[in-house]
Coordinates of N, CA and C in Angstrom, one line a residue:
M25 N -9.2 -5.8 -1.8 CA -8.8 -4.3 -0.4 C -9.7 -3.7 0.6
S26 N -10.1 -3.1 1.0 CA -10.6 -2.3 2.1 C -10.1 -1.3 1.6
I27 N -10.2 -1.2 0.4 CA -9.9 0.8 1.2 C -10.6 1.0 0.3
S28 N -11.0 2.9 -0.1 CA -11.1 3.3 -1.3 C -10.5 4.5 -1.7
M29 N -10.5 4.3 -3.2 CA -9.8 5.0 -4.2 C -10.9 6.1 -4.0
E30 N -10.3 7.2 -3.9 CA -10.6 9.0 -4.2 C -10.6 9.1 -5.4
E31 N -11.6 9.7 -5.7 CA -11.6 10.1 -7.6 C -10.8 11.2 -8.1
S32 N -11.2 12.6 -6.8 CA -11.1 13.8 -6.5 C -9.7 14.5 -8.6
E33 N -9.2 15.3 -8.5 CA -7.8 15.8 -9.5 C -7.0 15.4 -8.0
W34 N -7.1 16.8 -7.2 CA -5.5 16.4 -6.9 C -5.3 14.9 -5.8
S35 N -6.0 14.3 -5.6 CA -5.5 12.0 -5.7 C -5.2 11.6 -7.0
Q36 N -5.1 12.6 -8.6 CA -4.8 11.3 -9.4 C -3.6 11.2 -9.2
P37 N -2.9 10.1 -9.9 CA -1.6 9.6 -9.6 C -0.8 9.8 -11.0
K38 N 0.7 9.8 -11.6 CA 1.6 10.4 -12.6 C 1.3 9.1 -12.6
K39 N 1.4 7.5 -11.7 CA 1.5 6.3 -13.1 C 0.6 5.7 -11.3
R40 N -0.5 5.0 -11.4 CA -1.2 4.2 -10.9 C -0.2 2.7 -10.7
A41 N -0.2 2.2 -8.7 CA 0.5 0.7 -8.8 C -0.8 -0.2 -9.4
E42 N 0.0 -1.2 -9.6 CA -0.6 -1.9 -10.1 C -1.1 -3.1 -8.7
F43 N -2.3 -4.0 -9.1 CA -2.3 -4.9 -7.6 C -3.6 -6.0 -8.3
R44 N -3.0 -7.6 -7.4 CA -3.3 -7.9 -7.5 C -3.9 -8.3 -6.4
L45 N -5.7 -9.6 -6.0 CA -5.7 -10.0 -5.3 C -5.6 -11.7 -5.2
L46 N -4.9 -12.1 -4.5 CA -4.3 -13.8 -4.3 C -5.5 -14.1 -3.4
F47 N -6.5 -13.8 -2.1 CA -6.8 -14.5 -1.6 C -7.5 -13.7 -1.2
E48 N -9.7 -14.1 -0.9 CA -10.4 -13.4 0.1 C -10.8 -14.5 1.0
D49 N -11.2 -14.2 2.2 CA -12.1 -15.0 2.7 C -13.8 -14.3 4.4
K50 N -13.8 -14.1 4.3 CA -14.7 -13.2 5.9 C -13.7 -12.5 6.5
K51 N -12.6 -13.1 6.6 CA -12.0 -12.7 7.9 C -10.1 -12.0 7.0
T52 N -9.7 -12.7 6.5 CA -8.5 -11.8 5.4 C -8.6 -11.5 4.2
K53 N -8.0 -10.7 3.5 CA -7.5 -10.1 2.3 C -5.9 -10.6 2.0
I54 N -5.4 -10.8 1.4 CA -4.3 -10.6 0.9 C -4.5 -10.1 -1.1
T55 N -3.5 -9.4 -1.0 CA -3.1 -8.7 -1.9 C -1.9 -8.0 -2.1
S56 N -1.3 -8.3 -4.1 CA 0.1 -8.2 -4.1 C 0.3 -6.8 -5.1
W57 N 1.1 -6.2 -4.3 CA 1.4 -4.8 -5.1 C 2.3 -4.3 -5.8
R58 N 2.5 -3.6 -7.1 CA 3.8 -3.7 -7.5 C 3.9 -2.4 -8.0
F59 N 4.5 -1.5 -7.7 CA 4.9 0.0 -8.1 C 6.1 0.0 -8.8
E60 N 5.8 0.6 -10.2 CA 7.3 0.8 -10.6 C 8.0 1.9 -10.0
P61 N 8.9 3.0 -10.5 CA 9.7 3.4 -9.7 C 8.4 4.9 -10.3
G62 N 8.0 5.7 -9.4 CA 6.9 6.7 -9.4 C 5.5 6.8 -9.6
A63 N 4.9 5.1 -9.0 CA 3.8 4.4 -9.6 C 3.6 4.6 -8.1
E64 N 2.2 4.9 -8.2 CA 1.5 5.4 -6.5 C 0.1 4.7 -6.2
T65 N -0.5 4.9 -5.1 CA -1.6 4.2 -5.1 C -2.9 4.9 -4.8
G66 N -2.6 6.3 -5.0 CA -3.6 7.8 -4.7 C -4.3 7.5 -4.0
W67 N -4.6 8.8 -3.0 CA -5.0 8.4 -2.0 C -5.7 7.7 -1.4
H68 N -6.0 7.1 -0.6 CA -7.9 5.9 -0.1 C -6.7 5.6 1.9
H69 N -8.3 4.6 2.3 CA -7.9 4.8 3.7 C -8.5 3.0 3.9
H70 N -7.9 2.5 4.9 CA -7.5 1.3 5.7 C -8.5 1.2 6.4
N71 N -10.2 0.4 6.4 CA -10.9 0.3 7.2 C -9.7 -0.9 8.1
Y72 N -9.1 -1.7 7.7 CA -8.6 -3.3 8.9 C -7.5 -2.8 9.4
D73 N -7.0 -3.3 10.1 CA -5.4 -3.3 10.0 C -4.8 -4.2 9.6
Y74 N -3.2 -4.2 9.3 CA -3.3 -5.1 8.4 C -1.0 -5.6 8.5
V75 N -0.3 -6.2 7.9 CA 0.7 -5.8 7.7 C 1.4 -6.5 5.9
T76 N 2.6 -6.3 6.5 CA 2.9 -5.7 4.4 C 4.8 -7.1 4.7
I77 N 4.4 -6.9 3.9 CA 6.0 -8.6 3.5 C 6.1 -8.0 2.3
Q78 N 7.3 -7.2 2.7 CA 8.1 -7.0 1.3 C 8.8 -8.1 0.3
K79 N 9.1 -7.2 -0.8 CA 9.3 -8.8 -1.5 C 10.0 -7.9 -2.7
S80 N 10.8 -7.3 -2.4 CA 11.9 -6.2 -3.2 C 13.0 -5.8 -2.3
G81 N 13.8 -4.5 -2.6 CA 14.6 -3.7 -1.9 C 13.4 -2.6 -2.7
G82 N 14.2 -1.1 -2.4 CA 13.4 0.0 -3.2 C 13.2 0.6 -1.4
R83 N 11.5 2.0 -2.2 CA 12.5 2.6 -1.2 C 10.3 3.3 -1.7
L84 N 9.0 3.2 -0.4 CA 8.3 4.0 -1.1 C 8.5 5.1 0.2
K85 N 7.5 5.7 -0.2 CA 7.1 6.9 0.3 C 5.4 7.3 0.6
L86 N 5.5 7.5 1.9 CA 4.0 7.1 2.6 C 3.6 8.2 3.2
E87 N 3.0 9.2 2.3 CA 2.0 10.9 3.4 C 0.4 10.4 4.2
N88 N 0.3 10.8 5.2 CA -0.6 10.6 6.2 C -1.7 11.5 5.1
E89 N -3.2 11.4 6.3 CA -3.8 12.7 5.3 C -3.3 13.8 6.5
D90 N -2.4 14.3 8.0 CA -2.3 14.6 8.4 C -1.0 15.7 8.0
G91 N -0.9 15.7 7.2 CA 0.7 15.7 6.5 C 1.9 15.4 7.3
A92 N 2.6 13.5 7.3 CA 2.8 13.4 7.9 C 3.9 12.8 7.0
V93 N 5.1 12.2 6.8 CA 5.4 12.1 6.1 C 6.6 10.8 6.4
K94 N 6.7 9.4 5.9 CA 7.3 8.6 6.2 C 8.0 8.3 5.2
F95 N 9.5 7.4 5.0 CA 10.2 7.1 4.4 C 10.0 5.3 4.1
I96 N 9.8 4.3 4.0 CA 10.5 2.5 3.8 C 11.9 2.4 2.9
D97 N 12.5 2.2 3.9 CA 13.2 1.2 2.5 C 13.1 -0.1 2.4
Y98 N 13.1 -0.6 1.6 CA 12.8 -1.8 1.4 C 13.6 -3.2 1.4
E99 N 13.4 -4.5 2.1 CA 14.9 -5.2 2.0 C 13.5 -6.9 1.6
I100 N 13.4 -6.7 1.3 CA 13.4 -8.2 0.7 C 13.0 -9.7 2.2
D101 N 11.0 -10.2 2.7 CA 10.9 -11.0 3.1 C 10.5 -9.2 4.8
K102 N 10.5 -8.6 4.5 CA 10.8 -7.7 5.8 C 9.7 -7.6 6.2
T103 N 9.4 -7.4 7.8 CA 7.7 -7.2 7.4 C 7.0 -6.4 8.0
D104 N 6.1 -5.5 8.3 CA 5.7 -4.2 9.1 C 3.8 -4.9 9.8
G105 N 4.1 -3.9 10.4 CA 2.3 -3.9 10.5 C 1.9 -3.0 10.8
Y106 N 0.7 -2.7 10.6 CA -0.5 -0.5 10.5 C -1.3 -0.6 11.5
F107 N -1.8 0.4 11.3 CA -3.7 -0.1 12.9 C -4.4 0.5 12.0
A108 N -5.0 0.4 12.1 CA -6.5 1.1 10.6 C -7.5 1.6 12.2
P109 N -7.6 3.0 11.7 CA -8.0 3.8 10.2 C -6.8 4.2 9.8
I110 N -6.7 4.2 8.0 CA -5.1 5.1 7.8 C -5.2 5.6 6.6
T111 N -5.5 6.5 6.9 CA -5.3 7.1 4.8 C -3.9 7.9 4.7
H112 N -4.2 7.2 3.8 CA -2.1 7.7 3.2 C -2.3 7.8 1.1
N113 N -1.3 8.0 0.5 CA -1.3 7.7 -0.4 C 0.3 7.3 -0.3
A114 N 1.3 5.7 -0.9 CA 2.0 5.4 -0.9 C 2.8 5.9 -2.3
T115 N 4.1 6.0 -2.7 CA 4.9 6.6 -3.9 C 5.9 5.6 -4.2
N116 N 6.3 5.0 -5.1 CA 7.8 4.6 -5.1 C 9.0 5.5 -5.3
V117 N 9.4 5.9 -4.3 CA 10.5 6.7 -4.8 C 12.0 6.9 -4.9
S118 N 11.9 5.4 -5.4 CA 12.7 5.1 -6.0 C 13.2 4.6 -7.8
K119 N 14.5 3.9 -7.8 CA 14.4 3.9 -9.2 C 14.5 2.3 -9.3
E120 N 14.2 1.7 -8.6 CA 13.7 0.1 -9.2 C 12.1 -0.3 -8.3
E121 N 11.9 -1.3 -9.1 CA 10.4 -1.6 -8.8 C 10.1 -3.0 -7.6
V122 N 9.0 -2.0 -6.7 CA 8.9 -2.0 -5.3 C 7.5 -2.9 -5.3
R123 N 7.8 -4.1 -4.7 CA 6.8 -5.2 -5.1 C 6.6 -5.4 -3.4
V124 N 5.0 -5.5 -2.6 CA 4.5 -5.9 -1.1 C 3.3 -6.8 -0.9
I125 N 3.4 -8.0 -0.4 CA 2.3 -8.5 -0.4 C 1.3 -7.4 0.7
E126 N 0.4 -7.3 1.0 CA -0.5 -6.8 1.7 C -1.4 -8.0 2.6
I127 N -1.8 -7.5 3.3 CA -2.6 -9.1 3.9 C -3.3 -8.1 5.3
E128 N -4.4 -8.3 4.7 CA -5.2 -7.1 6.1 C -6.0 -8.0 6.6
Y129 N -6.9 -8.0 7.9 CA -7.7 -8.8 9.1 C -9.1 -8.0 9.4
K130 N -10.1 -8.5 8.1 CA -11.1 -7.8 8.5 C -12.2 -8.4 9.3
I131 N -11.5 -8.5 10.7 CA -12.4 -8.8 12.3 C -12.1 -7.4 12.7

């Protein structure tokens, strides 16, 4: 992933979201994310534009470094795109597991 996790005390999550690298080459990186209820990524920075493909229901809370908060209601196969740079924390605020595929464009 093109993210860098910060290890400061304030950024430590209660539960870490799990991720698995599915594919990577010079131009693309594909990662599968799984968030148990309450799990979060921790504060991290995206260096590359990316798209997501939602693979479950549920709800994520995205907190941006500027203090903005956004909630995303998940639906199977719904997609979204994001432009780098982005620094944020993602937390599963639903009572069900949230799953998402992230595709980063390293160009």
